[in-house]
Structures are given as structure tokens and as C-alpha cells.
XYZ file of C-alpha atoms in Angstrom:
39
model
C -91.801 73.252 -102.434
C -89.608 70.547 -101.374
C -86.530 72.539 -100.872
C -86.565 76.671 -101.062
C -90.307 76.525 -100.672
C -90.359 75.202 -97.309
C -89.655 78.938 -95.935
C -93.163 80.149 -96.807
C -95.083 77.386 -94.704
C -95.604 79.047 -91.558
C -96.689 81.857 -92.956
C -99.780 79.581 -95.274
C -100.444 77.748 -91.965
C -98.760 74.486 -93.499
C -96.499 71.872 -91.415
C -92.928 71.540 -92.721
C -92.147 68.324 -94.347
C -90.543 65.926 -92.355
C -86.789 65.323 -93.523
C -87.196 61.679 -94.558
C -90.419 62.862 -96.576
C -88.901 65.759 -98.332
C -85.942 63.118 -99.077
C -88.204 60.789 -100.460
C -89.732 63.662 -102.491
C -86.568 64.704 -104.002
C -85.685 61.368 -104.978
C -89.267 61.053 -107.026
C -88.235 64.603 -108.235
C -85.097 63.844 -109.415
C -86.124 60.567 -111.286
C -89.003 62.239 -113.590
C -88.298 62.491 -116.821
C -90.238 64.258 -120.009
C -90.360 62.513 -123.267
C -87.482 60.255 -122.199
C -85.013 63.285 -121.073
C -84.119 63.939 -117.496
C -84.266 67.249 -116.108
């Protein structure tokens, strides 16, 4: 969605994420945990 999924944007009529928004999204995703464990 944030990285490889961006290649599908044009075909689905979505705009690509700006690089700063993608970077923030990656940081948030990387900080997520489940039952106290990081992925």
C-alpha cells in the first residue's frame, strides 16, 4: 500500500502518495505492535 502498492494507483485513478507522506506512513507502520510484539 505504501511502497509496492503505489504502482497500482494510476490504474485505480488514485494519486500517488507524496514521498513525505509515504515516509510518515512507513514510520507509523513500523511502530505498530500486536500483543506487545513488533512485526
